[in-house]
Amino acid sequence: KAGVTQTPRYLIKTRGQQVTLSCSPISGHRSVSWYQQTPGQGLQFLFEYFSETQRNKGNFPGRFSGRQFSNSRSEMNVSTLELGDSALYLCASSYGGRIYEQFFGPGTRLTVL
Amino acid sequence: KNEVEQSPQNLTAQEGEFITINCSYSVGISALHWLQQHPGGGIVSLFMLSSGKKKHGRLIATINIQEKHSSLHITASHPRDSAVYICAVPVTSGTYKYIFGTGTRLKVLA
């Protein structure tokens, strides 16, 4: 079974631009979560989608948004990029049930200049 | 106080040494996930366990649900084990997310 895939793997943007990141979960998984990882803050939860609905959201500004499609693929969008948005963005998928074991993708490294 | 605490934060070992990383948590859980992240890399799942012990190669993970404590052991450590090890607690009551420990940065010297 193929793992979680994320595209693109690397991205360089400038301040003020917007960016869209994509995540394809493991086949059969209906839950996709997004995380931001920075050296100073560690792993921080952005949001989680299950069956096209956002179930949970972390403490990030409204510039960070996401969505999930009917095939469970998910996208994350960051508008009006700031230097502090430079980070590794990870998505993880799971079946979404009570046991909730997540499998992580390789991440997208975003650099904002 | 963090809901999930790991110790030590940093660990340097000589090749061949037995290594233990600890994870304590204050939230009620039904399972705990051990993860590995190499520098600049993505996160790899090591173990998901809800009781007792699991073993995979040189890695052993144990959990004591009553004491709210889990340990990850590496036997006969090797430089390729150098990575950050993270314990994560899945929360599914009212919310669906992971609570992560702060991570343990392990460096194994040849």
Short mmCIF file of C-alpha atoms in Angstrom, two decimals:
data_model
loop_
_atom_site.label_atom_id
_atom_site.label_comp_id
_atom_site.label_asym_id
_atom_site.label_seq_id
_atom_site.Cartn_x
_atom_site.Cartn_y
_atom_site.Cartn_z
CA LYS A 1 0.00 0.00 0.00
CA ALA A 2 1.43 3.38 -0.95
CA GLY A 3 2.26 5.76 1.87
CA VAL A 4 1.23 9.34 2.43
CA THR A 5 2.50 11.62 -0.31
CA GLN A 6 2.96 15.36 -0.21
CA THR A 7 3.62 17.79 -3.01
CA PRO A 8 5.64 19.77 -3.57
CA ARG A 9 8.52 18.65 -1.40
CA TYR A 10 10.26 22.02 -1.43
CA LEU A 11 8.92 25.48 -2.04
CA ILE A 12 10.38 28.97 -1.98
CA LYS A 13 8.05 31.95 -1.82
CA THR A 14 8.32 35.61 -0.97
CA ARG A 15 6.46 37.55 1.68
CA GLY A 16 2.91 38.39 0.78
CA GLN A 17 2.47 35.52 -1.63
CA GLN A 18 0.17 32.60 -1.04
CA VAL A 19 0.90 28.90 -1.24
CA THR A 20 -1.06 25.67 -1.59
CA LEU A 21 0.28 22.36 -0.35
CA SER A 22 -1.19 18.99 -1.24
CA CYS A 23 -1.46 15.75 0.67
CA SER A 24 -2.64 12.37 -0.60
CA PRO A 25 -3.46 9.97 2.25
CA ILE A 26 -3.04 6.24 2.38
CA SER A 27 -5.79 4.49 0.47
CA GLY A 28 -8.78 3.95 2.73
CA HIS A 29 -7.81 6.62 5.23
CA ARG A 30 -10.45 9.30 5.72
CA SER A 31 -8.70 11.53 8.20
CA VAL A 32 -5.95 13.96 7.25
CA SER A 33 -4.15 16.15 9.76
CA TRP A 34 -1.72 18.95 9.10
CA TYR A 35 1.19 20.01 11.29
CA GLN A 36 3.76 22.77 11.21
CA GLN A 37 7.24 22.02 12.45
CA THR A 38 9.76 24.73 13.22
CA PRO A 39 13.04 24.47 15.17
CA GLY A 40 11.75 26.74 17.90
CA GLN A 41 8.18 25.51 18.31
CA GLY A 42 8.41 21.85 17.44
CA LEU A 43 5.35 20.13 15.99
CA GLN A 44 2.20 22.19 16.12
CA PHE A 45 -1.23 21.02 15.09
CA LEU A 46 -2.93 23.02 12.33
CA PHE A 47 -6.18 21.19 11.59
CA GLU A 48 -7.73 17.83 10.92
CA TYR A 49 -10.22 16.83 8.26
CA PHE A 50 -12.44 13.79 8.20
CA SER A 51 -14.80 13.00 5.33
CA GLU A 52 -14.44 16.52 3.90
CA THR A 53 -15.27 18.20 7.22
CA GLN A 54 -12.86 20.05 9.47
CA ARG A 55 -13.16 18.28 12.82
CA ASN A 56 -10.51 20.11 14.76
CA LYS A 57 -8.41 23.23 14.44
CA GLY A 58 -5.26 24.43 16.17
CA ASN A 59 -4.31 27.93 17.21
CA PHE A 60 -3.22 29.39 13.94
CA PRO A 61 -4.39 32.62 12.27
CA GLY A 62 -7.04 32.60 9.59
CA ARG A 63 -4.35 32.88 6.92
CA PHE A 64 -3.99 29.12 7.32
CA SER A 65 -6.84 27.18 5.78
CA GLY A 66 -7.46 23.78 4.37
CA ARG A 67 -9.93 21.54 2.71
CA GLN A 68 -10.50 17.91 1.93
CA PHE A 69 -11.89 16.42 -1.22
CA SER A 70 -14.23 13.48 -1.66
CA ASN A 71 -11.27 11.20 -2.42
CA SER A 72 -9.75 12.21 0.96
CA ARG A 73 -6.93 14.19 -0.62
CA SER A 74 -6.34 17.39 1.26
CA GLU A 75 -4.90 20.78 0.51
CA MET A 76 -3.59 23.42 2.82
CA ASN A 77 -3.39 27.07 1.89
CA VAL A 78 -1.42 29.86 3.48
CA SER A 79 -2.19 33.36 2.32
CA THR A 80 -0.13 36.53 2.76
CA LEU A 81 2.99 34.62 3.67
CA GLU A 82 5.22 35.88 6.46
CA LEU A 83 8.85 35.06 7.18
CA GLY A 84 7.74 33.12 10.24
CA ASP A 85 5.76 30.73 8.07
CA SER A 86 9.01 29.12 6.94
CA ALA A 87 8.71 25.58 8.24
CA LEU A 88 8.29 21.93 7.44
CA TYR A 89 4.62 21.19 6.86
CA LEU A 90 3.64 17.62 7.55
CA CYS A 91 0.43 15.86 6.86
CA ALA A 92 -0.64 12.61 8.42
CA SER A 93 -3.47 10.27 7.57
CA SER A 94 -5.42 7.71 9.55
CA TYR A 95 -8.66 5.77 9.37
CA GLY A 96 -9.99 8.35 11.82
CA GLY A 97 -11.48 6.01 14.35
CA ARG A 98 -10.90 5.64 18.07
CA ILE A 99 -7.45 4.06 17.82
CA TYR A 100 -6.34 6.87 15.54
CA GLU A 101 -2.86 5.78 14.48
CA GLN A 102 -1.45 8.42 12.14
CA PHE A 103 0.99 7.87 9.30
CA PHE A 104 3.07 10.80 8.23
CA GLY A 105 4.09 12.06 4.84
CA PRO A 106 7.61 13.28 4.00
CA GLY A 107 6.63 16.90 4.44
CA THR A 108 6.84 20.06 2.36
CA ARG A 109 9.65 22.42 3.29
CA LEU A 110 8.48 25.97 2.77
CA THR A 111 10.95 28.83 2.76
CA VAL A 112 9.61 32.37 2.78
CA LEU A 113 12.06 35.07 1.69
CA LYS B 1 3.56 21.47 32.62
CA ASN B 2 3.30 19.78 29.24
CA GLU B 3 0.73 17.03 28.92
CA VAL B 4 3.39 14.79 27.37
CA GLU B 5 6.91 14.95 28.76
CA GLN B 6 9.99 13.27 27.35
CA SER B 7 13.39 12.71 28.86
CA PRO B 8 16.15 13.21 28.22
CA GLN B 9 15.94 16.05 25.72
CA ASN B 10 19.38 15.30 24.35
CA LEU B 11 21.37 12.11 24.49
CA THR B 12 24.80 11.22 23.17
CA ALA B 13 25.87 7.59 23.24
CA GLN B 14 28.71 5.46 22.01
CA GLU B 15 27.99 2.83 19.39
CA GLY B 16 26.83 -0.36 21.00
CA GLU B 17 25.32 1.23 24.09
CA PHE B 18 21.83 0.43 25.38
CA ILE B 19 19.63 3.51 25.18
CA THR B 20 16.41 4.37 27.00
CA ILE B 21 14.10 7.26 26.22
CA ASN B 22 11.20 7.97 28.53
CA CYS B 23 7.77 9.45 27.96
CA SER B 24 5.30 10.43 30.69
CA TYR B 25 1.86 11.80 30.08
CA SER B 26 -0.93 13.30 32.12
CA VAL B 27 -3.85 12.88 29.72
CA GLY B 28 -5.94 9.76 29.68
CA ILE B 29 -5.06 7.68 26.70
CA SER B 30 -5.77 4.36 25.08
CA ALA B 31 -2.55 4.21 23.07
CA LEU B 32 0.79 5.90 22.53
CA HIS B 33 2.83 6.34 19.36
CA TRP B 34 6.62 6.39 19.09
CA LEU B 35 7.97 8.25 16.08
CA GLN B 36 11.40 8.79 14.58
CA GLN B 37 12.61 11.77 12.59
CA HIS B 38 16.01 11.99 10.94
CA PRO B 39 17.53 15.44 10.36
CA GLY B 40 15.68 17.24 7.61
CA GLY B 41 13.43 14.27 7.12
CA GLY B 42 9.88 13.19 7.50
CA ILE B 43 8.45 11.28 10.42
CA VAL B 44 8.53 7.50 10.54
CA SER B 45 6.24 5.43 12.71
CA LEU B 46 8.07 3.06 15.06
CA PHE B 47 5.41 1.68 17.41
CA MET B 48 1.81 2.20 18.33
CA LEU B 49 1.09 0.46 21.60
CA SER B 50 -1.70 0.33 24.10
CA SER B 51 -0.32 -2.20 26.57
CA GLY B 52 2.70 -4.29 27.39
CA LYS B 53 5.65 -4.40 25.08
CA LYS B 54 6.46 -4.40 21.38
CA LYS B 55 9.75 -5.29 19.72
CA HIS B 56 11.04 -4.64 16.23
CA GLY B 57 14.65 -5.46 15.54
CA ARG B 58 16.80 -3.59 18.04
CA LEU B 59 13.93 -1.39 19.18
CA ILE B 60 11.70 -2.21 22.13
CA ALA B 61 8.81 -0.12 23.40
CA THR B 62 6.97 -0.62 26.66
CA ILE B 63 3.98 1.09 28.18
CA ASN B 64 2.39 1.14 31.62
CA ILE B 65 -1.07 2.65 31.26
CA GLN B 66 -1.67 2.79 35.03
CA GLU B 67 1.56 4.70 35.67
CA LYS B 68 1.12 6.77 32.48
CA HIS B 69 4.62 6.02 31.31
CA SER B 70 6.25 4.57 28.23
CA SER B 71 9.85 3.81 27.34
CA LEU B 72 11.66 3.29 24.08
CA HIS B 73 14.80 1.17 24.24
CA ILE B 74 17.47 0.78 21.59
CA THR B 75 19.81 -2.16 22.03
CA ALA B 76 23.28 -2.20 20.46
CA SER B 77 22.91 1.37 19.24
CA HIS B 78 24.38 2.36 15.90
CA PRO B 79 25.19 5.76 14.36
CA ARG B 80 22.27 5.33 11.95
CA ASP B 81 19.97 5.45 15.01
CA SER B 82 20.89 9.12 15.35
CA ALA B 83 17.59 10.96 15.05
CA VAL B 84 14.91 12.71 17.04
CA TYR B 85 12.53 10.36 18.80
CA ILE B 86 9.08 11.65 19.58
CA CYS B 87 6.29 10.16 21.62
CA ALA B 88 2.81 11.19 20.65
CA VAL B 89 -0.52 10.67 22.31
CA PRO B 90 -3.64 10.45 20.16
CA VAL B 91 -6.59 12.30 21.61
CA THR B 92 -9.99 11.22 20.37
CA SER B 93 -12.33 12.48 23.05
CA GLY B 94 -14.03 15.61 21.74
CA THR B 95 -11.12 16.23 19.43
CA TYR B 96 -8.95 14.28 17.06
CA LYS B 97 -5.28 15.12 17.14
CA TYR B 98 -1.91 14.12 18.48
CA ILE B 99 -0.28 15.68 21.50
CA PHE B 100 3.47 15.46 20.97
CA GLY B 101 6.29 15.17 23.43
CA THR B 102 9.16 17.60 23.07
CA GLY B 103 11.35 14.99 21.41
CA THR B 104 14.67 13.41 22.34
CA ARG B 105 17.61 14.21 20.12
CA LEU B 106 19.85 11.13 20.01
CA LYS B 107 23.37 11.12 18.64
CA VAL B 108 25.24 7.83 18.47
CA LEU B 109 28.98 8.14 17.98
CA ALA B 110 31.01 5.54 16.10
#
